[in-house]
Tab-separated table of C-alpha atoms in Angstrom:
chain	number	residue	atom	x	y	z
A	1	MET	CA	-14.071	102.828	14.643
A	2	THR	CA	-17.569	102.435	15.796
A	3	GLU	CA	-18.480	99.227	18.248
A	4	ALA	CA	-20.300	97.777	15.334
A	5	GLU	CA	-17.592	97.889	13.093
A	6	ILE	CA	-15.295	96.069	15.265
A	7	ARG	CA	-18.131	93.590	16.141
A	8	THR	CA	-18.577	92.882	12.338
A	9	ILE	CA	-14.255	92.122	11.995
A	10	ILE	CA	-14.874	90.083	15.040
A	11	PHE	CA	-17.809	87.861	13.360
A	12	GLU	CA	-15.826	87.904	10.031
A	13	GLY	CA	-12.814	86.514	11.905
A	14	LEU	CA	-14.838	84.059	13.597
A	15	LYS	CA	-16.639	82.885	10.182
A	16	ARG	CA	-13.413	82.216	8.641
A	17	ILE	CA	-12.220	79.769	11.362
A	18	ALA	CA	-15.669	78.226	11.773
A	19	PRO	CA	-17.234	78.433	8.233
A	20	GLU	CA	-20.131	76.689	9.674
A	21	ALA	CA	-21.094	78.729	12.304
A	22	ASP	CA	-22.867	82.128	12.383
A	23	PRO	CA	-21.554	84.344	14.868
A	24	ALA	CA	-23.959	86.892	14.427
A	25	SER	CA	-26.837	84.933	16.278
A	26	LEU	CA	-24.455	84.036	19.081
A	27	ASP	CA	-25.375	85.261	22.794
A	28	ALA	CA	-22.778	87.721	23.190
A	29	HIS	CA	-22.060	86.707	26.403
A	30	LEU	CA	-21.233	82.922	25.963
A	31	ASP	CA	-17.508	81.468	25.935
A	32	VAL	CA	-16.809	81.789	22.053
A	33	ARG	CA	-14.098	79.277	21.746
A	34	GLN	CA	-16.117	76.419	23.866
A	35	THR	CA	-19.707	77.607	21.954
A	36	LEU	CA	-17.752	77.377	18.395
A	37	ASP	CA	-15.228	74.471	19.590
A	38	ILE	CA	-12.455	76.597	18.367
A	39	ASP	CA	-8.709	75.012	19.474
A	40	SER	CA	-5.734	76.819	20.079
A	41	TYR	CA	-4.764	76.895	16.593
A	42	ASP	CA	-7.595	78.203	15.224
A	43	PHE	CA	-7.645	81.012	17.946
A	44	LEU	CA	-4.430	82.116	17.214
A	45	MET	CA	-5.205	82.233	13.656
A	46	PHE	CA	-8.276	84.463	14.745
A	47	LEU	CA	-5.869	86.690	16.433
A	48	ILE	CA	-3.591	86.839	14.033
A	49	GLY	CA	-6.403	88.141	11.630
A	50	LEU	CA	-7.674	90.732	14.196
A	51	ASP	CA	-4.095	91.959	14.248
A	52	GLU	CA	-3.716	92.565	10.647
A	53	LYS	CA	-7.469	93.856	10.715
A	54	LEU	CA	-7.204	96.090	13.285
A	55	GLY	CA	-3.379	96.624	14.481
A	56	VAL	CA	-4.013	95.077	18.030
A	57	GLU	CA	-1.346	92.510	18.896
A	58	ILE	CA	-2.849	90.469	21.594
A	59	PRO	CA	-0.389	88.971	24.185
A	60	GLU	CA	-1.142	85.555	25.713
A	61	ALA	CA	-1.375	87.186	28.878
A	62	ASP	CA	-4.309	88.734	28.239
A	63	TYR	CA	-6.260	85.589	26.480
A	64	GLY	CA	-8.223	85.465	29.592
A	65	LYS	CA	-9.842	88.994	28.540
A	66	LEU	CA	-11.253	87.870	25.638
A	67	ILE	CA	-14.071	84.816	26.638
A	68	SER	CA	-17.113	86.307	25.138
A	69	ILE	CA	-17.853	88.383	22.156
A	70	ASP	CA	-18.728	91.141	24.235
A	71	ASP	CA	-15.035	90.910	25.992
A	72	MET	CA	-13.776	91.056	22.634
A	73	VAL	CA	-15.438	94.426	21.710
A	74	ASP	CA	-14.551	96.001	25.127
A	75	TYR	CA	-11.076	94.662	24.579
A	76	LEU	CA	-10.512	95.917	21.393
A	77	ALA	CA	-12.357	99.283	21.231
A	78	ALA	CA	-9.761	100.234	24.327
A	79	ARG	CA	-6.851	99.478	21.989
A	80	ILE	CA	-7.318	100.481	18.360
A	81	PRO	CA	-4.998	102.913	17.616
A	82	ARG	CA	-6.573	105.992	17.543
A	83	GLU	CA	-6.816	107.837	14.249
A	84	ALA	CA	-7.134	111.627	13.331
A	85	ALA	CA	-10.769	112.554	13.145
B	1	MET	CA	9.464	49.852	-17.069
B	2	ILE	CA	8.191	50.829	-13.660
B	3	GLU	CA	4.806	50.401	-12.791
B	4	PHE	CA	3.284	53.312	-11.087
B	5	GLN	CA	0.615	51.766	-8.819
B	6	MET	CA	-2.252	53.252	-6.717
B	7	PRO	CA	-0.411	53.869	-3.545
B	8	SER	CA	-1.647	52.902	0.413
B	9	LEU	CA	-2.353	56.050	2.225
B	10	GLY	CA	-2.709	54.907	5.501
B	11	ALA	CA	-3.865	51.673	7.526
B	12	ASP	CA	-7.407	52.594	6.684
B	13	MET	CA	-7.541	52.975	3.064
B	14	GLU	CA	-8.490	50.438	0.568
B	15	SER	CA	-9.231	52.166	-2.633
B	16	ALA	CA	-9.249	55.779	-3.984
B	17	ALA	CA	-10.443	57.716	-7.081
B	18	LEU	CA	-8.047	58.812	-9.633
B	19	VAL	CA	-9.169	62.406	-9.943
B	20	GLU	CA	-6.598	64.305	-11.855
B	21	TRP	CA	-3.601	63.705	-13.705
B	22	HIS	CA	-0.494	65.834	-13.423
B	23	ILE	CA	1.960	64.563	-15.887
B	24	LYS	CA	1.332	63.155	-19.644
B	25	PRO	CA	3.281	60.700	-21.482
B	26	GLY	CA	6.970	62.038	-22.406
B	27	ASP	CA	6.993	64.319	-18.892
B	28	ARG	CA	10.199	63.749	-17.252
B	29	VAL	CA	9.627	63.011	-13.361
B	30	GLU	CA	11.951	63.480	-10.390
B	31	ALA	CA	11.396	61.148	-7.122
B	32	GLY	CA	9.154	63.058	-4.848
B	33	ASP	CA	7.394	64.809	-7.730
B	34	ILE	CA	3.526	64.967	-7.617
B	35	VAL	CA	2.174	62.994	-10.381
B	36	ALA	CA	-1.391	62.822	-9.616
B	37	ASP	CA	-4.455	63.705	-7.338
B	38	VAL	CA	-6.436	60.709	-5.549
B	39	GLU	CA	-9.595	61.162	-3.595
B	40	THR	CA	-9.666	59.034	-0.766
B	41	ASP	CA	-12.518	59.323	2.354
B	42	LYS	CA	-10.027	61.702	3.652
B	43	GLY	CA	-10.349	63.854	1.114
B	44	VAL	CA	-8.139	64.803	-1.946
B	45	ILE	CA	-4.203	63.774	-1.762
B	46	GLU	CA	-1.367	64.326	-4.067
B	47	ILE	CA	0.389	61.303	-4.883
B	48	GLU	CA	4.213	61.264	-5.562
B	49	VAL	CA	6.524	59.116	-8.002
B	50	PHE	CA	9.426	57.868	-5.883
B	51	HIS	CA	11.646	56.680	-9.219
B	52	PRO	CA	13.066	59.007	-11.470
B	53	GLY	CA	12.357	58.577	-15.112
B	54	ILE	CA	9.948	59.363	-18.005
B	55	VAL	CA	6.393	58.949	-18.416
B	56	ASP	CA	5.599	56.103	-20.745
B	57	SER	CA	1.669	55.937	-20.665
B	58	LEU	CA	-1.064	56.729	-18.720
B	59	LEU	CA	-3.317	53.622	-18.061
B	60	VAL	CA	-6.261	55.208	-15.929
B	61	GLU	CA	-8.611	58.085	-16.861
B	62	PRO	CA	-9.455	59.851	-14.033
B	63	SER	CA	-13.235	59.535	-13.086
B	64	GLN	CA	-14.750	58.989	-9.798
B	65	ASP	CA	-14.493	55.007	-9.430
B	66	ARG	CA	-12.754	53.820	-6.794
B	67	LEU	CA	-9.745	51.630	-7.548
B	68	PRO	CA	-8.109	49.108	-5.171
B	69	ILE	CA	-4.351	50.039	-3.932
B	70	GLY	CA	-1.980	48.470	-6.251
B	71	THR	CA	-4.065	49.163	-9.339
B	72	VAL	CA	-1.310	50.236	-12.069
B	73	LEU	CA	-2.048	53.812	-12.855
B	74	ALA	CA	0.872	54.503	-15.342
B	75	MET	CA	4.292	52.947	-17.034
B	76	ILE	CA	7.229	55.214	-16.060
B	77	ARG	CA	10.549	54.031	-17.997
B	78	GLY	CA	13.960	54.655	-16.493
B	79	GLU	CA	16.020	56.697	-18.466
B	80	LYS	CA	18.074	54.225	-20.205
B	81	GLU	CA	15.243	52.472	-21.526
B	82	VAL	CA	13.969	52.999	-25.127
B	83	PRO	CA	10.241	53.866	-25.406
B	84	GLU	CA	8.052	50.360	-25.877
B	85	ARG	CA	4.987	49.877	-28.474
B	86	VAL	CA	2.242	49.199	-26.757
B	87	PRO	CA	1.836	45.577	-27.998
B	88	ALA	CA	-1.715	45.328	-30.096
B	89	SER	CA	-2.781	42.064	-28.467
B	90	LYS	CA	-3.525	44.478	-25.048
B	91	GLU	CA	-7.067	45.374	-24.044
B	92	PRO	CA	-8.117	47.855	-27.183
B	93	ALA	CA	-8.791	50.714	-24.542
B	94	ARG	CA	-4.943	51.055	-24.014
B	95	ALA	CA	-4.573	52.130	-27.611
B	96	ALA	CA	-7.041	55.208	-27.079
B	97	VAL	CA	-5.059	56.111	-23.910
B	98	PRO	CA	-1.188	57.110	-24.802
B	99	GLN	CA	-2.439	60.671	-25.512
B	100	ILE	CA	-4.990	61.565	-22.845
B	101	ALA	CA	-8.277	62.530	-24.392
B	102	GLN	CA	-9.876	65.191	-22.535
B	103	PRO	CA	-12.953	64.268	-20.660
B	104	ALA	CA	-15.472	66.546	-19.487
B	105	GLY	CA	-14.768	68.035	-16.461
B	106	VAL	CA	-10.993	67.701	-16.124
B	107	LYS	CA	-8.410	70.371	-16.678
B	108	PRO	CA	-6.013	68.903	-19.019
B	109	PRO	CA	-2.367	68.385	-16.864
B	110	THR	CA	-0.421	71.278	-16.411
B	111	ALA	CA	3.206	71.595	-16.998
B	112	ASP	CA	5.300	72.419	-14.360
B	113	GLY	CA	4.736	76.243	-12.415
B	114	GLU	CA	1.361	76.398	-14.233
B	115	ARG	CA	-1.645	77.311	-11.707
B	116	ARG	CA	-3.786	73.888	-11.023
B	117	ILE	CA	-7.445	74.414	-10.538
B	118	ARG	CA	-8.528	73.550	-6.828
B	119	VAL	CA	-11.682	71.951	-6.888
B	120	SER	CA	-13.496	70.556	-3.515
B	121	PRO	CA	-14.121	66.876	-3.848
B	122	LEU	CA	-18.035	67.684	-3.865
B	123	ALA	CA	-17.727	70.022	-6.363
B	124	ARG	CA	-15.717	67.718	-8.711
B	125	LYS	CA	-18.420	64.933	-7.919
B	126	ILE	CA	-21.045	67.590	-8.835
B	127	ALA	CA	-19.332	68.665	-12.109
B	128	ALA	CA	-18.973	65.112	-13.362
B	129	GLU	CA	-22.730	64.372	-13.077
B	130	LEU	CA	-23.698	67.454	-14.460
B	131	GLY	CA	-21.430	67.434	-17.043
B	132	VAL	CA	-19.683	70.623	-16.339
B	133	ASP	CA	-16.130	71.469	-17.946
B	134	LEU	CA	-14.409	72.221	-14.633
B	135	SER	CA	-11.653	74.311	-16.547
B	136	LYS	CA	-14.517	76.606	-17.867
B	137	VAL	CA	-15.912	77.212	-13.857
B	138	GLU	CA	-14.978	80.304	-12.289
B	139	GLY	CA	-13.731	79.417	-8.643
B	140	THR	CA	-15.224	81.684	-5.537
B	141	GLY	CA	-13.511	79.827	-2.836
B	142	PRO	CA	-10.584	80.561	-1.118
B	143	HIS	CA	-7.431	80.952	-4.055
B	144	GLY	CA	-10.193	80.641	-6.342
B	145	ALA	CA	-10.790	77.060	-5.499
B	146	ILE	CA	-13.954	75.757	-7.320
B	147	GLU	CA	-17.012	74.905	-5.078
B	148	ARG	CA	-20.347	73.363	-5.206
B	149	ALA	CA	-22.025	76.821	-5.806
B	150	ASP	CA	-19.884	77.376	-8.516
B	151	VAL	CA	-20.370	74.274	-10.358
B	152	GLU	CA	-23.908	74.472	-9.957
B	153	ARG	CA	-23.808	78.268	-11.168
B	154	ALA	CA	-21.843	76.742	-14.632
B	155	ALA	CA	-24.650	74.147	-15.243
B	156	GLU	CA	-27.213	76.392	-15.237
B	157	ALA	CA	-25.454	78.781	-17.592
B	158	GLN	CA	-24.470	75.769	-20.014
B	159	LYS	CA	-28.168	74.731	-20.106
B	160	ARG	CA	-28.644	77.971	-21.925
B	161	ALA	CA	-25.473	77.697	-23.783
B	162	PRO	CA	-24.739	75.109	-26.624
B	163	GLU	CA	-24.187	71.464	-25.652
B	164	VAL	CA	-20.432	70.719	-24.902
B	165	VAL	CA	-19.793	67.927	-26.675
B	166	GLN	CA	-18.957	64.938	-24.628
B	167	PRO	CA	-15.956	62.999	-26.049
B	168	ALA	CA	-16.525	59.084	-25.686
B	169	ARG	CA	-14.828	57.618	-22.895
B	170	PRO	CA	-12.637	54.657	-23.468
B	171	VAL	CA	-14.008	51.090	-21.692
B	172	GLU	CA	-12.610	51.300	-17.983
B	173	GLU	CA	-10.539	48.502	-17.854
B	174	ALA	CA	-9.259	48.806	-14.251
B	175	PRO	CA	-10.736	45.861	-12.193
B	176	LYS	CA	-13.909	46.982	-10.585
B	177	PRO	CA	-12.693	47.143	-6.560
B	178	ALA	CA	-14.278	44.465	-4.576
B	179	VAL	CA	-14.984	47.247	-1.733
B	180	ALA	CA	-18.379	48.477	-0.716
B	181	PRO	CA	-19.248	51.889	-3.068
B	182	PRO	CA	-18.051	54.853	-2.378
B	183	ALA	CA	-20.367	56.730	0.451
B	184	THR	CA	-22.022	59.675	-1.149
B	185	ASP	CA	-21.956	60.840	2.453
B	186	THR	CA	-18.030	61.805	3.028
B	187	TYR	CA	-18.009	61.587	6.976
B	188	ALA	CA	-19.906	58.442	7.167
B	189	ALA	CA	-16.913	57.328	4.611
B	190	MET	CA	-14.238	58.596	6.962
B	191	ARG	CA	-15.788	57.082	9.834
B	192	ARG	CA	-16.101	53.801	8.359
B	193	ALA	CA	-12.244	54.287	7.403
B	194	ILE	CA	-11.284	55.272	10.841
B	195	ALA	CA	-13.909	52.324	12.276
B	196	LEU	CA	-11.779	49.593	10.044
B	197	ALA	CA	-8.412	50.945	11.089
B	198	MET	CA	-9.170	51.214	14.799
B	199	ALA	CA	-10.728	47.768	14.544
B	200	ARG	CA	-7.750	46.238	12.798
B	201	SER	CA	-5.360	47.997	15.400
B	202	ASN	CA	-7.199	46.708	18.780
B	203	ARG	CA	-7.523	43.407	16.809
B	204	GLU	CA	-3.772	43.281	15.970
B	205	ILE	CA	-1.958	44.695	18.211
B	206	PRO	CA	-1.120	43.763	22.062
B	207	HIS	CA	-1.670	47.475	23.620
B	208	TYR	CA	-0.416	48.492	27.003
B	209	TYR	CA	-1.039	51.529	28.666
B	210	LEU	CA	0.892	54.250	30.934
B	211	GLN	CA	0.162	57.714	31.835
B	212	THR	CA	2.216	60.494	34.067
B	213	ARG	CA	1.409	63.712	35.220
B	214	ILE	CA	3.843	66.388	34.031
B	215	ASP	CA	4.385	69.908	35.911
B	216	MET	CA	4.299	72.497	33.151
B	217	SER	CA	5.097	75.412	35.100
B	218	LYS	CA	8.803	75.752	33.918
B	219	ALA	CA	7.981	75.354	30.453
B	220	LEU	CA	4.938	77.519	29.586
B	221	ARG	CA	6.919	79.958	31.963
B	222	TRP	CA	9.534	80.089	29.391
B	223	LEU	CA	7.278	79.742	26.232
B	224	GLU	CA	5.196	82.998	27.521
B	225	GLU	CA	8.564	85.214	27.915
B	226	GLU	CA	9.590	83.895	23.990
B	227	ASN	CA	6.391	84.430	22.888
B	228	LEU	CA	6.977	87.853	24.252
B	229	LYS	CA	10.293	88.498	21.714
B	230	ARG	CA	8.032	87.304	18.902
B	231	PRO	CA	5.342	88.841	16.723
B	232	ILE	CA	1.749	87.355	16.832
B	233	LYS	CA	2.664	85.625	13.669
B	234	GLY	CA	5.758	83.810	14.966
B	235	ARG	CA	4.029	82.642	18.373
B	236	LEU	CA	4.878	79.435	19.275
B	237	LEU	CA	1.869	77.113	20.527
B	238	PRO	CA	2.376	74.530	23.632
B	239	ALA	CA	1.989	72.003	21.075
B	240	VAL	CA	5.412	72.730	19.618
B	241	LEU	CA	7.067	72.139	22.700
B	242	LEU	CA	5.263	68.713	23.273
B	243	LEU	CA	6.094	67.635	19.901
B	244	LYS	CA	9.682	68.242	20.093
B	245	ALA	CA	10.070	66.517	23.742
B	246	VAL	CA	8.684	63.678	22.327
B	247	ALA	CA	10.976	63.540	19.511
B	248	ARG	CA	14.116	63.927	21.883
B	249	ALA	CA	12.526	61.276	24.281
B	250	LEU	CA	12.272	58.985	21.254
B	251	GLY	CA	16.143	59.295	20.725
B	252	ASP	CA	16.425	58.480	23.985
B	253	VAL	CA	14.126	55.628	23.763
B	254	PRO	CA	14.263	54.472	20.178
B	255	GLN	CA	11.955	51.390	20.447
B	256	LEU	CA	8.972	53.526	20.081
B	257	ASN	CA	9.914	54.894	16.951
B	258	GLY	CA	9.416	52.883	13.798
B	259	TYR	CA	7.462	49.998	12.310
B	260	TRP	CA	5.918	46.848	12.989
B	261	ARG	CA	6.835	44.305	10.223
B	262	GLU	CA	5.242	40.953	9.879
B	263	ASP	CA	7.025	39.614	12.863
B	264	HIS	CA	9.725	42.130	14.082
B	265	PHE	CA	10.237	45.453	14.856
B	266	GLU	CA	12.213	47.853	12.383
B	267	PRO	CA	13.140	50.819	14.149
B	268	GLN	CA	13.601	54.339	12.131
B	269	GLU	CA	16.191	56.813	12.415
B	270	ALA	CA	13.986	59.763	11.211
B	271	VAL	CA	11.369	60.828	13.654
B	272	HIS	CA	8.427	61.702	11.605
B	273	ILE	CA	5.341	62.527	14.286
B	274	ALA	CA	2.127	62.054	12.691
B	275	PHE	CA	-0.140	64.908	14.507
B	276	ALA	CA	-3.886	64.376	14.816
B	277	ILE	CA	-5.796	67.159	13.370
B	278	ALA	CA	-9.468	67.532	13.596
B	279	LEU	CA	-11.421	68.483	10.790
B	280	ARG	CA	-14.312	70.893	11.212
B	281	GLN	CA	-16.757	68.867	9.448
B	282	GLY	CA	-16.027	66.028	11.824
B	283	GLY	CA	-13.318	63.055	11.329
B	284	LEU	CA	-9.622	63.310	11.926
B	285	ILE	CA	-6.539	62.925	10.118
B	286	THR	CA	-3.309	62.428	10.924
B	287	PRO	CA	-0.497	63.925	8.773
B	288	ALA	CA	3.258	63.509	9.617
B	289	ILE	CA	5.743	66.402	10.340
B	290	HIS	CA	9.025	65.123	9.211
B	291	ASN	CA	12.268	65.212	11.014
B	292	VAL	CA	10.791	67.003	14.122
B	293	ASP	CA	14.181	66.023	16.104
B	294	LEU	CA	16.024	68.435	13.519
B	295	LYS	CA	13.488	71.378	13.392
B	296	SER	CA	13.905	74.190	15.731
B	297	LEU	CA	10.944	75.479	17.592
B	298	ASP	CA	10.189	78.126	15.200
B	299	GLU	CA	10.658	75.626	12.217
B	300	LEU	CA	8.127	73.319	13.928
B	301	MET	CA	5.560	76.107	14.425
B	302	GLU	CA	5.908	76.821	10.831
B	303	ALA	CA	5.415	73.066	9.853
B	304	LEU	CA	2.334	73.082	11.957
B	305	HIS	CA	1.081	75.890	9.992
B	306	ASP	CA	1.969	74.590	6.691
B	307	VAL	CA	0.274	71.124	7.491
B	308	ILE	CA	-2.853	72.171	9.329
B	309	ALA	CA	-3.665	74.649	6.412
B	310	ARG	CA	-2.691	72.152	3.803
B	311	THR	CA	-5.125	69.425	5.881
B	312	ARG	CA	-7.973	71.841	5.926
B	313	GLY	CA	-7.638	72.738	2.681
B	314	GLY	CA	-7.383	69.039	1.274
B	315	ARG	CA	-3.884	69.783	-0.299
B	316	LEU	CA	-1.717	66.610	1.717
B	317	ARG	CA	0.655	64.589	-0.026
B	318	GLY	CA	0.422	60.942	0.009
B	319	SER	CA	4.116	60.561	1.765
B	320	GLU	CA	2.325	62.906	4.721
B	321	LEU	CA	-0.186	60.376	5.288
B	322	THR	CA	2.263	57.015	5.439
B	323	ASP	CA	5.530	58.486	6.838
B	324	GLY	CA	4.412	58.790	10.475
B	325	THR	CA	7.008	56.808	12.903
B	326	ILE	CA	4.533	57.448	15.705
B	327	THR	CA	1.158	59.610	16.616
B	328	VAL	CA	0.856	62.276	18.745
B	329	THR	CA	-2.815	63.093	20.072
B	330	ASN	CA	-3.609	66.664	21.974
B	331	LEU	CA	-6.801	66.676	22.905
B	332	GLY	CA	-5.879	69.259	25.539
B	333	ASP	CA	-8.158	72.024	24.098
B	334	MET	CA	-11.411	69.948	24.327
B	335	GLY	CA	-11.199	69.646	28.118
B	336	VAL	CA	-10.034	66.430	28.557
B	337	GLU	CA	-7.538	65.300	30.784
B	338	VAL	CA	-6.390	61.772	29.783
B	339	VAL	CA	-6.085	60.538	26.505
B	340	GLN	CA	-5.881	56.719	26.013
B	341	GLY	CA	-5.502	55.769	22.313
B	342	VAL	CA	-5.391	53.348	19.904
B	343	ILE	CA	-2.056	52.776	17.847
B	344	TYR	CA	-1.945	53.610	14.229
B	345	PRO	CA	-0.214	50.361	12.302
B	346	PRO	CA	2.312	49.711	11.314
B	347	GLN	CA	3.248	52.192	14.052
B	348	VAL	CA	4.205	50.798	17.649
B	349	ALA	CA	2.809	53.526	19.866
B	350	LEU	CA	0.879	56.290	20.512
B	351	VAL	CA	1.446	59.524	22.613
B	352	GLY	CA	-1.400	61.576	24.093
B	353	PHE	CA	-1.745	64.952	25.749
B	354	GLY	CA	-4.645	66.085	27.813
B	355	LYS	CA	-5.569	69.470	28.943
B	356	VAL	CA	-3.750	71.689	31.069
B	357	VAL	CA	-5.007	71.614	34.587
B	358	GLU	CA	-3.994	73.624	37.648
B	359	SER	CA	-3.541	70.889	40.022
B	360	PRO	CA	-2.058	70.662	43.600
B	361	TRP	CA	1.518	69.514	43.363
B	362	VAL	CA	3.966	68.678	46.001
B	363	GLU	CA	7.650	68.989	45.903
B	364	ASN	CA	10.229	69.098	48.353
B	365	GLY	CA	7.807	69.013	51.245
B	366	MET	CA	6.042	72.171	49.991
B	367	PHE	CA	2.528	72.308	48.471
B	368	GLY	CA	1.714	74.675	45.680
B	369	ILE	CA	-0.715	74.516	42.462
B	370	ARG	CA	0.983	74.117	39.319
B	371	PRO	CA	-0.172	73.823	35.580
B	372	VAL	CA	-0.324	70.191	35.207
B	373	ILE	CA	-0.469	67.943	31.941
B	374	THR	CA	-0.943	64.012	31.621
B	375	ALA	CA	0.770	62.348	29.002
B	376	SER	CA	-0.295	59.146	28.016
B	377	LEU	CA	1.432	56.308	25.626
B	378	ALA	CA	-0.080	53.658	23.992
B	379	GLY	CA	2.543	51.062	23.259
B	380	ASP	CA	2.799	47.666	21.108
B	381	HIS	CA	3.626	45.089	23.336
B	382	ARG	CA	5.475	43.505	20.859
B	383	ALA	CA	7.650	46.032	20.215
B	384	SER	CA	8.387	47.587	23.482
B	385	ASP	CA	7.268	46.616	27.165
B	386	GLY	CA	6.267	48.854	30.033
B	387	ARG	CA	9.564	49.313	31.504
B	388	GLN	CA	10.746	51.125	28.302
B	389	GLY	CA	7.473	52.811	27.969
B	390	ALA	CA	7.963	54.219	31.489
B	391	GLN	CA	11.526	55.332	30.463
B	392	PHE	CA	9.968	57.246	27.455
B	393	LEU	CA	7.552	59.117	29.650
B	394	ASP	CA	10.374	59.870	32.081
B	395	ALA	CA	12.504	61.344	29.247
B	396	LEU	CA	9.753	63.122	28.167
B	397	ASN	CA	9.167	64.650	31.304
B	398	SER	CA	12.674	65.893	31.697
B	399	HIS	CA	12.666	67.500	28.168
B	400	LEU	CA	9.680	69.272	29.332
B	401	GLN	CA	11.793	70.331	32.468
B	402	GLU	CA	14.262	71.967	30.068
B	403	ALA	CA	12.234	73.947	27.474
B	404	ASP	CA	15.004	76.148	27.067
B	405	LYS	CA	17.030	72.941	25.552
B	406	LEU	CA	14.395	71.848	23.290
């Protein structure tokens, strides 16, 4: 899975919980939760979506590593189960 | 014969539009059955009937007209009664009503088990304005819901197709509401409804306010360990700990759980906690989670998922908006540390939780940093006093120190 594909999946997930937002136009360094006004419930739903799409279950202890979109991409890229080429 | 009236769905509601029936004359209904959808400033609410019986006649046709609370919508006869002939001396419109004609734009009432069309309130309004038959519109929203764009597309297609014949609508006999016409801007309407409720609350209820800081270190540590044992789909949010602890504390101080009636307090056995949920388009809605004291934390989390999904999807039931025996508002996610709220009548208390903040904490002469939440209580001074309020907050703290017992 390429970085661009991961980014698209993140945008789709964010769009689902914040339909009025345009995640693609966000500065990738910003605190996503604050910028899009995402509460703890929405954030959990977003993570459940990521688990469904990418097979990565993110523990609570790692929430601090998912502040910006770039953070999320890096975190997920390192953990997506490798498939045979 | 029982008159089924437009119910009151909250302190801030004065009228609603009946937008869809789910019953027809001859249907048998049980207590708790959903019989119609009504549209309020807070969106579409499913309303229930509370007596069993057989539907005798539907007196109001679905429309966008706001009907005041108390408007008789239908007649339901008890099972032992014999069906009455509607006297000819009543308004002529009644004669046309017993078998509901199908006004353009409304799906015919469905039998149990059939999928109902989900339509957003805005789409419904535009469909009525453009004369679009909703049963012919394909929905592209979540779960096949019909949204504005779908209706507009159907209207375009309809212009090219032969005209749908509009059946003549019987003269609307329901009394015109004395309230202001519905705002075309839903957000403005919701804000007005909230303003009405808040002003009334502040005017009528003598509030007292208390707050306390609670060390959440044990509770959050316990929660994290519990969550490691669960898949992400079953993960528990801190909110469920707070709700359960409130329910427990109400068991210790029951003077805060119930309703103020005219001149006295009516305590309630059941603990139905109205939970404030923010809507993304703005505005607040507070559906109740029932019997919080009897639910396990997992069951509470499931109830939370369910009520939030239905709130945001516009599928709440009338009983959920009126059953709350107390309200809890949690603004912690917004970065607010303390919440001092306004009580929703006829409730007598409101509990607020702010953000969990890493704070200095002194215990046993030792200084440390702990995650601290500020819990606040707004109390109705007619039903309780500061001492009981303080006892409640104290009990709340005790319960949160023993999260494993929640």
